[in-house]
Coordinates of C-alpha atoms in Angstrom, one line a residue:
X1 CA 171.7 131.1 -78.9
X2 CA 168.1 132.2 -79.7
X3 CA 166.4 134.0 -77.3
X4 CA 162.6 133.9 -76.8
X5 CA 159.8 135.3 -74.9
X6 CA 156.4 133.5 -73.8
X7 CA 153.5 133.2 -71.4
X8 CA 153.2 131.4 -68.1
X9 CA 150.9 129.1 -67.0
X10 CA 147.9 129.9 -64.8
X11 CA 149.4 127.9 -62.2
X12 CA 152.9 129.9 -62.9
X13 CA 151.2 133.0 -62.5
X14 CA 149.8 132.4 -58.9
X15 CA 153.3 131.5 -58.0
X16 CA 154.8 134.4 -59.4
X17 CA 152.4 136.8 -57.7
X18 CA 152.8 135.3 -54.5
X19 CA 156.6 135.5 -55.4
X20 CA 156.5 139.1 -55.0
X21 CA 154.8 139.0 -52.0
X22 CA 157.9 138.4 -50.1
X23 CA 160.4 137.8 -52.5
X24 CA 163.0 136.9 -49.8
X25 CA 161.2 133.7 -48.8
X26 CA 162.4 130.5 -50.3
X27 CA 159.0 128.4 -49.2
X28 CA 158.6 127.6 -52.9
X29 CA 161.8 126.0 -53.9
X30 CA 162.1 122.7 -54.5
X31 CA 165.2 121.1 -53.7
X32 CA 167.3 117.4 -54.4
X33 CA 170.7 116.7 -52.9
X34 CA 172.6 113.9 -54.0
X35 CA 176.0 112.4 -52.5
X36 CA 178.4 112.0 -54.8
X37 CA 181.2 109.1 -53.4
X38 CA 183.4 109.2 -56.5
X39 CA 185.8 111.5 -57.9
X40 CA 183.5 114.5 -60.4
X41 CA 185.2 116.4 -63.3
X42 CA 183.4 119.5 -62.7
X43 CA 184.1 120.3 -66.4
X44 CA 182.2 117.8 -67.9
X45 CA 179.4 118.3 -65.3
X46 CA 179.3 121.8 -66.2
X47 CA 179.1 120.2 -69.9
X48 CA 176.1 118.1 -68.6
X49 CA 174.3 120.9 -66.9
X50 CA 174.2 123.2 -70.0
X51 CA 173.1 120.1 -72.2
X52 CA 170.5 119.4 -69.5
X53 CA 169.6 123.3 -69.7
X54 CA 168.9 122.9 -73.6
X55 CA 167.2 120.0 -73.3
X56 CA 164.5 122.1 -70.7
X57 CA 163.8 125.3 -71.8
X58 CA 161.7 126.3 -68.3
X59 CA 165.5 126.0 -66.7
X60 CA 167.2 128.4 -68.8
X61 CA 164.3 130.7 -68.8
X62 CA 164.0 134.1 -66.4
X63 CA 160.1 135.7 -65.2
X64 CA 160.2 139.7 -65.1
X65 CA 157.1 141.5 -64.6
X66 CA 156.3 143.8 -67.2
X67 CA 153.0 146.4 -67.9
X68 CA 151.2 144.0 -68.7
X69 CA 152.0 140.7 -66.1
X70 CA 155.1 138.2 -65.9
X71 CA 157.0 137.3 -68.9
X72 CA 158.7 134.3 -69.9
X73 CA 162.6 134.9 -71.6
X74 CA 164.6 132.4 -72.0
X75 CA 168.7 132.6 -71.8
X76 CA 171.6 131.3 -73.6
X77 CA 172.2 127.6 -72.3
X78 CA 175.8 128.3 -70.8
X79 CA 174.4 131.2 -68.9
X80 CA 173.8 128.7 -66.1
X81 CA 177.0 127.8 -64.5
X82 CA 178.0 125.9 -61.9
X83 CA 178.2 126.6 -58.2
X84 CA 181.3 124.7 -57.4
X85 CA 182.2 125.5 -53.4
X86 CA 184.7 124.0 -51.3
X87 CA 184.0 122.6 -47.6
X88 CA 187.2 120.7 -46.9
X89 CA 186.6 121.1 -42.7
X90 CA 182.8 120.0 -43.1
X91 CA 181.8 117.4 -41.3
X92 CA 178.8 115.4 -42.1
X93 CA 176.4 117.5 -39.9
X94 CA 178.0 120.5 -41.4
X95 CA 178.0 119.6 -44.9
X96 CA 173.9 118.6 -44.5
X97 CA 173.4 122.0 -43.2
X98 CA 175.4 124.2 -45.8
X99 CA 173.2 121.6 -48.1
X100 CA 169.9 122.8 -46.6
X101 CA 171.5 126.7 -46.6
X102 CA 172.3 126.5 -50.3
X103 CA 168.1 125.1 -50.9
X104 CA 167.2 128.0 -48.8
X105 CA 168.8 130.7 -50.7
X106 CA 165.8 133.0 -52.4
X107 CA 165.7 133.1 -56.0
X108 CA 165.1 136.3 -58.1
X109 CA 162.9 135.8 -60.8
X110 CA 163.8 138.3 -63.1
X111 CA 167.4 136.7 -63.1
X112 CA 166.8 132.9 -63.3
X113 CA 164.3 130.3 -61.3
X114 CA 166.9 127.1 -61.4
X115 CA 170.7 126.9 -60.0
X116 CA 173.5 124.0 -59.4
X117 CA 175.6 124.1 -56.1
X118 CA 178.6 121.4 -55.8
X119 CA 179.8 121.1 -52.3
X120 CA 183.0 119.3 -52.4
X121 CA 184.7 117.9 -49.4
X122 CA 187.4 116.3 -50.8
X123 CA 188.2 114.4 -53.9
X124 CA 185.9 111.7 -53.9
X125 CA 183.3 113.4 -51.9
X126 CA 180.5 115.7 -52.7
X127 CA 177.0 117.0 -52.4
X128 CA 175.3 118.3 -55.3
X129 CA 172.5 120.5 -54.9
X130 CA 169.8 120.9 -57.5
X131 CA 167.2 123.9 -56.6
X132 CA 164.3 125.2 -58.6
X133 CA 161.7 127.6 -57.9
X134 CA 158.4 125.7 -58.1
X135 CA 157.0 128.0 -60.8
X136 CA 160.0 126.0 -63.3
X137 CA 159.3 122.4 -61.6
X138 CA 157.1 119.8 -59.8
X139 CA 158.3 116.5 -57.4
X140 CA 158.8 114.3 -60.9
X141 CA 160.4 116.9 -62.7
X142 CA 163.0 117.7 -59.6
X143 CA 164.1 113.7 -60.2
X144 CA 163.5 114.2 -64.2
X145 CA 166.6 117.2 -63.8
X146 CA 168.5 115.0 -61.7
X147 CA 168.3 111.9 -64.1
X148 CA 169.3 113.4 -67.3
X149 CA 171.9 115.2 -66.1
X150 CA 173.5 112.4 -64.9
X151 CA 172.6 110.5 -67.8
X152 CA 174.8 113.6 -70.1
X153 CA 177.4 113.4 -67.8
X154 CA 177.9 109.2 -67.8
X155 CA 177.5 109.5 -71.9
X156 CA 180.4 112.5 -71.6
X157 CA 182.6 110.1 -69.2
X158 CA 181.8 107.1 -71.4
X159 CA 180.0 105.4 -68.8
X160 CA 177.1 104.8 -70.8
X161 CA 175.2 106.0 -74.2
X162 CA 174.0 109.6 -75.1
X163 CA 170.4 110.4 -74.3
X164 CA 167.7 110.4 -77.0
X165 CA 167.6 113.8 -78.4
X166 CA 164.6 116.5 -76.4
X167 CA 161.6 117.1 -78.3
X168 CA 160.9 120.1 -80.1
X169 CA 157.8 121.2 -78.5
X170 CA 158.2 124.1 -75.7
X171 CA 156.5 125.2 -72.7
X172 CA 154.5 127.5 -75.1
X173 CA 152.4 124.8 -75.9
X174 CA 151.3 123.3 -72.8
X175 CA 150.6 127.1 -71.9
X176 CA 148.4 127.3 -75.4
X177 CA 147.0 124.0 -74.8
X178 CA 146.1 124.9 -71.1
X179 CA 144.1 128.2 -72.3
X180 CA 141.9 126.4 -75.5
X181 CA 141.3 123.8 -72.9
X182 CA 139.3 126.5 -69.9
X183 CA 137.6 128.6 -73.2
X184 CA 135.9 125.2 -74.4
X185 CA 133.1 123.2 -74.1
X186 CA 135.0 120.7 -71.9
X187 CA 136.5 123.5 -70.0
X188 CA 133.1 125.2 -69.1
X189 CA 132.0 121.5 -67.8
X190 CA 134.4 121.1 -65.4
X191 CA 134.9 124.3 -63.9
X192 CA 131.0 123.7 -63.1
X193 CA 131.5 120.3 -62.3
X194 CA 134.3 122.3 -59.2
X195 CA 131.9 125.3 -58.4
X196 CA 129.4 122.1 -57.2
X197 CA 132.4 120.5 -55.4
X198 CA 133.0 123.4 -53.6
X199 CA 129.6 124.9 -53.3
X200 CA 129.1 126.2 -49.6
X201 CA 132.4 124.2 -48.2
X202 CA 135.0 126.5 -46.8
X203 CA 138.7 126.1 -46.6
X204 CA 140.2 123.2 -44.1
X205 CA 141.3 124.8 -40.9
X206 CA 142.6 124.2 -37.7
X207 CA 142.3 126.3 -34.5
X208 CA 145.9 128.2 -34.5
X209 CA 148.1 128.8 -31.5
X210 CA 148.2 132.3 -32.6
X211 CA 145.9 135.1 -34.8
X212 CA 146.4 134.3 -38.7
X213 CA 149.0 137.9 -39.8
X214 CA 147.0 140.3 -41.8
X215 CA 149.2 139.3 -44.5
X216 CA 149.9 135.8 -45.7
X217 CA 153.3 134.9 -44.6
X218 CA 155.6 131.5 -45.9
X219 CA 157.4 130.8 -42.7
X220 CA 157.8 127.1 -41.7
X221 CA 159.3 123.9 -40.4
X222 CA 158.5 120.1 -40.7
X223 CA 157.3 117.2 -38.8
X224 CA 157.2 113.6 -39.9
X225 CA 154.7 110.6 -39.0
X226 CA 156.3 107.2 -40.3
X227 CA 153.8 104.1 -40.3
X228 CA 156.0 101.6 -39.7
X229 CA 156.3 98.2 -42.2
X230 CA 153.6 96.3 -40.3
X231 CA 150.9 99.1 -40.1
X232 CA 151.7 99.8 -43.9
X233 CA 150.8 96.0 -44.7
X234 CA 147.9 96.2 -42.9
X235 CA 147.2 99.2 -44.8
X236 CA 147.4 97.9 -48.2
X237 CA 145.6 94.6 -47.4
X238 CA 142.7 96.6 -45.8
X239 CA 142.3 99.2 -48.6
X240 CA 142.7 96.1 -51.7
X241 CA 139.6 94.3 -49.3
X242 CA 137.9 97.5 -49.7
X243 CA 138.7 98.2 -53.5
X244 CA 140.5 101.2 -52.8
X245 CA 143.7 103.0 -52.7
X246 CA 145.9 103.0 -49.7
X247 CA 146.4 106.9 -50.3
X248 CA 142.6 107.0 -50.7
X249 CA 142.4 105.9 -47.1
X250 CA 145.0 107.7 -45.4
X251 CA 143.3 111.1 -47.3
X252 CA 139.6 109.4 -45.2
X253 CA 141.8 109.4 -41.7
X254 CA 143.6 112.9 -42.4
X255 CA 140.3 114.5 -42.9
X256 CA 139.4 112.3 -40.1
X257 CA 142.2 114.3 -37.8
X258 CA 141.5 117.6 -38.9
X259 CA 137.8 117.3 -38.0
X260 CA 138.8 115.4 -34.5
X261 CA 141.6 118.7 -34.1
X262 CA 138.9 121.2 -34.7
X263 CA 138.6 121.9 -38.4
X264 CA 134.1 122.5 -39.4
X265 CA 132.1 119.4 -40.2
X266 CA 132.2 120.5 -43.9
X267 CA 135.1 121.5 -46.0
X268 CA 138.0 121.5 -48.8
X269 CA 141.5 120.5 -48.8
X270 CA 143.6 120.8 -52.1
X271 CA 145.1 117.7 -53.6
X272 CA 147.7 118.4 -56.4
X273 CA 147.8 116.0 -58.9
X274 CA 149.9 116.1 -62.2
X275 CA 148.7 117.8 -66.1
X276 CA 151.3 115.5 -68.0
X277 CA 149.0 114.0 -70.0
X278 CA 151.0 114.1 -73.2
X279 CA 154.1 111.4 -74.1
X280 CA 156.3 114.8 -74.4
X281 CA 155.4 116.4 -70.8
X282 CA 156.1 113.0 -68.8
X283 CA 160.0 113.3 -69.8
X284 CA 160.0 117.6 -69.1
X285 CA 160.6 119.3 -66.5
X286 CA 158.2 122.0 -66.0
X287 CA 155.2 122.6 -63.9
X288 CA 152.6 120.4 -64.4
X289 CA 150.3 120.3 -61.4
X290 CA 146.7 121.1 -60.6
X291 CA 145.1 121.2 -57.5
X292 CA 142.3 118.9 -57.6
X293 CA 139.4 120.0 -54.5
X294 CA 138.7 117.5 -52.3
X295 CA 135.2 118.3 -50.2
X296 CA 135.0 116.3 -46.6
X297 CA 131.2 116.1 -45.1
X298 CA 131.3 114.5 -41.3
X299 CA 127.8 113.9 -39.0
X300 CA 128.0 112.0 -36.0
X301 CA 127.1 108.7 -37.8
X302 CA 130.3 108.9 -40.6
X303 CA 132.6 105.7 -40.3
X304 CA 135.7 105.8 -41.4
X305 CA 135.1 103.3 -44.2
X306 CA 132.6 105.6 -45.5
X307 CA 135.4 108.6 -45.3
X308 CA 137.6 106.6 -47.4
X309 CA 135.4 105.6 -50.1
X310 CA 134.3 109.2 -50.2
X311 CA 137.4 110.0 -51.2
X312 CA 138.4 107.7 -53.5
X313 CA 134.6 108.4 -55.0
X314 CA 136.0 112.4 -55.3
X315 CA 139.6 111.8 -56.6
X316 CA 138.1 109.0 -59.3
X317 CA 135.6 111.8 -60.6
X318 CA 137.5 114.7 -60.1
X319 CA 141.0 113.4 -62.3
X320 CA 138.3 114.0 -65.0
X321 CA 138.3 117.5 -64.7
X322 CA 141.8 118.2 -64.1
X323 CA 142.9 120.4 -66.8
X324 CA 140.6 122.3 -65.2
X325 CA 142.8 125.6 -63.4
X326 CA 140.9 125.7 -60.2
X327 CA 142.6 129.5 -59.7
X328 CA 140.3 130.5 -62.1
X329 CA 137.0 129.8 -59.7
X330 CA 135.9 132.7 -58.1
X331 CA 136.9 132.7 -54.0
X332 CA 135.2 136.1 -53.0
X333 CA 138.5 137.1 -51.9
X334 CA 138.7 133.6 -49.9
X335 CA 141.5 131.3 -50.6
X336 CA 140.1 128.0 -51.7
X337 CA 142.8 125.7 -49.7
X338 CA 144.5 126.4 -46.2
X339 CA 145.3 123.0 -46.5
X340 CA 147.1 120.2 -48.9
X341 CA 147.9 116.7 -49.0
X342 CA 149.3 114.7 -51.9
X343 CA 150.9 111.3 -53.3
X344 CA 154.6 110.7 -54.2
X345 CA 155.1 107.0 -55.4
X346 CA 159.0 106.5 -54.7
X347 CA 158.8 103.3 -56.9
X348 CA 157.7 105.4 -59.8
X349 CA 160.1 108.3 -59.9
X350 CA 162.3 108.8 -62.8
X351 CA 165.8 107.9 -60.7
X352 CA 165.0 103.9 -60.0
X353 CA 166.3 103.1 -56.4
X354 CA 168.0 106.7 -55.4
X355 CA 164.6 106.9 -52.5
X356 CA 165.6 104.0 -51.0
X357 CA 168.9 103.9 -51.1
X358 CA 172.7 104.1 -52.8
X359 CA 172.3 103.7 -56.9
X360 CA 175.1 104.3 -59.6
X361 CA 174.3 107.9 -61.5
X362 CA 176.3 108.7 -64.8
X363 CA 178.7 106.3 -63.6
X364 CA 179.4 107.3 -59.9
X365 CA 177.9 106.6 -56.8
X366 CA 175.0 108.3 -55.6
X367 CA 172.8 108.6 -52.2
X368 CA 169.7 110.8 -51.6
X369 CA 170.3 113.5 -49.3
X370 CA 166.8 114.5 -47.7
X371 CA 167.5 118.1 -47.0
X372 CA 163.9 120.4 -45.8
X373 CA 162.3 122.1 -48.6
X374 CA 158.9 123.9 -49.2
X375 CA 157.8 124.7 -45.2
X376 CA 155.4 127.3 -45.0
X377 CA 153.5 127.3 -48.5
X378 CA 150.4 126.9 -46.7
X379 CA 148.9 126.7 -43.3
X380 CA 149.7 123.0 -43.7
X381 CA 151.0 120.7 -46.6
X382 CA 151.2 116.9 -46.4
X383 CA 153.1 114.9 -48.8
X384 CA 152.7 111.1 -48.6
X385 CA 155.7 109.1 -49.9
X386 CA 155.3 105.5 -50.6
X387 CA 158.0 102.8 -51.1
X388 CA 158.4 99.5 -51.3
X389 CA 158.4 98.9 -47.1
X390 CA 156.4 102.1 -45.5
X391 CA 154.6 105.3 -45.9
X392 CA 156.2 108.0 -44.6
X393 CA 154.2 111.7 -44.3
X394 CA 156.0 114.9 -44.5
X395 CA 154.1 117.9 -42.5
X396 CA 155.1 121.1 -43.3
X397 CA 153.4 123.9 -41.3
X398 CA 153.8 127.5 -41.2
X399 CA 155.1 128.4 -38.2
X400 CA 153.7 131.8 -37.3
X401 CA 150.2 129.9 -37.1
X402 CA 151.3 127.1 -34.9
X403 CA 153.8 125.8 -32.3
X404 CA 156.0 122.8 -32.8
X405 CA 153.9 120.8 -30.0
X406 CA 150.8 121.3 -31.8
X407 CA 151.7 120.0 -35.2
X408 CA 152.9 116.7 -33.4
X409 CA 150.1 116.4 -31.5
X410 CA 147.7 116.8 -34.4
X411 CA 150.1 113.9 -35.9
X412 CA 149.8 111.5 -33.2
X413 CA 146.0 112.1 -33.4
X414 CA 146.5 111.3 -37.0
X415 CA 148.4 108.1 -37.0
X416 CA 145.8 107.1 -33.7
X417 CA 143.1 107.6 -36.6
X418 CA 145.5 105.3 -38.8
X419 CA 145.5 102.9 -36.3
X420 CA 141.4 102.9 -35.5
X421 CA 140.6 103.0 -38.6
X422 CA 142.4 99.7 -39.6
X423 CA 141.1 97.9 -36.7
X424 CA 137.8 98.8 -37.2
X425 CA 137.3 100.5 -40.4
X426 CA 133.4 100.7 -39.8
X427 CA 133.6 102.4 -36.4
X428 CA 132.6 106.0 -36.4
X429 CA 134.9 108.8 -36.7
X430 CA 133.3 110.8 -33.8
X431 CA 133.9 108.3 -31.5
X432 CA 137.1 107.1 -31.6
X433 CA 139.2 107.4 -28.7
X434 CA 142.2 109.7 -29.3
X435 CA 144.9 108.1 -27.1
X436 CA 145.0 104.5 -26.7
X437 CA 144.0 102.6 -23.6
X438 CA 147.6 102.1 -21.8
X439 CA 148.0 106.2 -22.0
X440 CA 144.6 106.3 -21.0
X441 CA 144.7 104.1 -17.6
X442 CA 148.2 106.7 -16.9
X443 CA 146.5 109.5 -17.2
X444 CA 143.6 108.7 -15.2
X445 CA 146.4 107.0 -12.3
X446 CA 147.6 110.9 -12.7
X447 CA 144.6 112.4 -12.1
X448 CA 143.1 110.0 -9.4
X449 CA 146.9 110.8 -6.9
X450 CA 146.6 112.9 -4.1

């Protein structure tokens, strides 16, 4: 098998970097466990997994730092093996947490950035673990992995045709592509059109329960805020009355939180968006995200309504611009987020149904396991997951900033916002009441006892 070198990407590069930082940390892998409830030939998935490893090169490659920076090499396809382990005495509990243990296990760089585990219970039951580090993968390209290896293994099992061959173009490209893009014209246009986005806006913040470490650190946990099926109708009727986007409005009432939990009236939160613009890089698995900066502005006056539509105004305009790297703009030493949130459509990932419920994969049968992944990157990261019935928003926090009470009170306040915001989408931001009227009338009962 040929072996190559190449670059990374400018986005690959930051993650390397902070890679090395504390190489032990496994804040930046990105994880999807799937119940298997059929017998699996572990020969022919091994079969599968080095046919899926041709087909991406970014999952057979390695990253060791040279001289000169990081280096792309990629491996033989059957270097990647397999991780086949037994847990006959598992229970469920304990087979979900040998799940999580196996996403949580650091990678080293130099050696590989994507691995395999099957934890097999008995014969007809199984938990396959697919782990990347985020410099080799993205959300879609987690479900991309997931879908053509199944997709090798049902062809190899005869449970349904062979795959359309890869294409022929590499990584290298979208790395070429990605550096003629900043040194032209267009590229000089937008990273002007982000140094005015971000012009005298700092980073998102809230007021931590503890002094920020000297030096970054990736600890973290996870909190959930689940709108339930009638607040998410209300949602999408509300923002569709409005001409906008449901995500663009829950973006306006999550700025809305952070300004009500403390954060200035002026700043930037990063919202990663994807880079495949090409036919070839929305079937790859690779990483193909930019952070797009998103600038929140609040005076007394500000409604909600007006929050939203600012946001939908910035994500409109800035999907424009992004090819742009925002890496490459010049911080003074000042990270430009503290602070993420982004959009996962569940109806559009590439495995049809597995979000929401048992599907049929190569053949066998197949249910999500939602195992934590990717606490800690930041001082807070918010993804937004969106079927068919409800939003659901995943809070990650790093945990030597803030206590577990805090991060759910800062998501109560949030979904209050929600809740405001629907009901009267013109009040003002300042003044809405952060606990609702029957909490309210308690707490005053508490206070007014003797």
């Amino acid at each position: 098998m040929h072996v190559s070198t190449g670059q990374l990407s400018l986005g690959q590069e930051g993650l390397w970097l902070t890679h090395q930082l504390d190489p032990d940390s496994s804040a930046y892998n990105v994880v999807l466990a799937v119940r298997l409830r059929d017998r699996v030939r572990t020969d022919v998935l091994q079969e599968a997994l080095t046919a899926l490893v041709l087909r991406h090169e970014l999952l057979r490659s390695r990253f060791p730092g040279t001289e000169e920076g990081p280096i792309r090499v990629t491996r033989p396809a059957d270097a990647v093996r397999l991780d086949v382990r037994e847990t006959p005495d598992a229970d469920d509990g304990a087979l979900f947490d040998l799940a999580r243990r196996a996403g949580e296990e650091p990678f080293r760089l130099e050696e590989g950035a994507f691995r395999a585990v099957l934890l097999r219970r008995g014969p007809d039951d199984a938990l396959l673990v697919t782990v990347t580090h985020h410099l080799v993968s993205d959300a879609t390209s987690q479900w991309l992995l997931v879908r053509d290896l199944f997709d090798e293994y049902g062809a190899r099992t005869g449970q349904q045709p062979p795959p359309p061959p890869p294409a022929e173009a590499g990584w290298d490209e979208q790395v070429r592509a990605e550096r003629e893009f900043v040194d032209s014209p267009r590229g000089a246009r937008a990273a002007a059109y982000w140094r005015e986005v971000c012009e005298g806006l700092v980073p998102a913040t809230l007021p931590t329960d503890r002094p920020r470490p000297p030096q970054r650190t990736l600890n973290g946990a996870t909190v959930e805020l689940v709108l339930p099926p009638s607040t998410a109708a209300r949602l999408g009727e509300a923002a569709a009355r409005h001409a906008l986007t449901p995500f663009a409005w829950l973006l306006g009432t999550f700025q809305a939180a952070l300004y009500r939990a403390g954060a200035p009236d002026g700043f930037l939160i990063g919202c990663p968006v994807t880079t495949r613009f090409t036919p070839r890089s929305r079937q790859a698995v690779g990483y193909y995200v930019n952070a797009l900066p998103v600038a929140a502005g609040f005076a007394p006056g500000t409604s909600f309504l007006e929050t939203a539509e600012a946001v939908q105004r910035q994500l409109r305009t800035g999907l424009a611009h992004a090819r742009y790297p925002v890496e490459l703009l010049d911080g003074g030493g000042v990270p430009l987020f503290r602070i993420a949130c982004t959009l996962v459509a569940a109806d559009r990932l590439p495995v049809p149904g597995l979000y929401e419920g048992p599907v049929r994969l190569g053949g066998l049968r197949a249910e999500l396991c939602d195992v934590p992944q990717q606490e800690g990157q930041l001082d807070l990261t918010v993804e937004v997951l969106q079927d068919s019935r409800e939003f659901k928003a995943v809070l990650r926090y790093n945990t030597d900033l803030f206590d577990a009470a805090t991060m759910l009170r800062f998501r109560d306040v949030w979904h209050r916002l929600v809740d405001v915001s629907l009901d009267a989408p013109g009040s003002k931001v300042a003044d809405a009441a952060l606990v609702v009227p029957d909490d309210l009338d308690f707490l005053l009962a508490l206070g007014s006892t003797s």
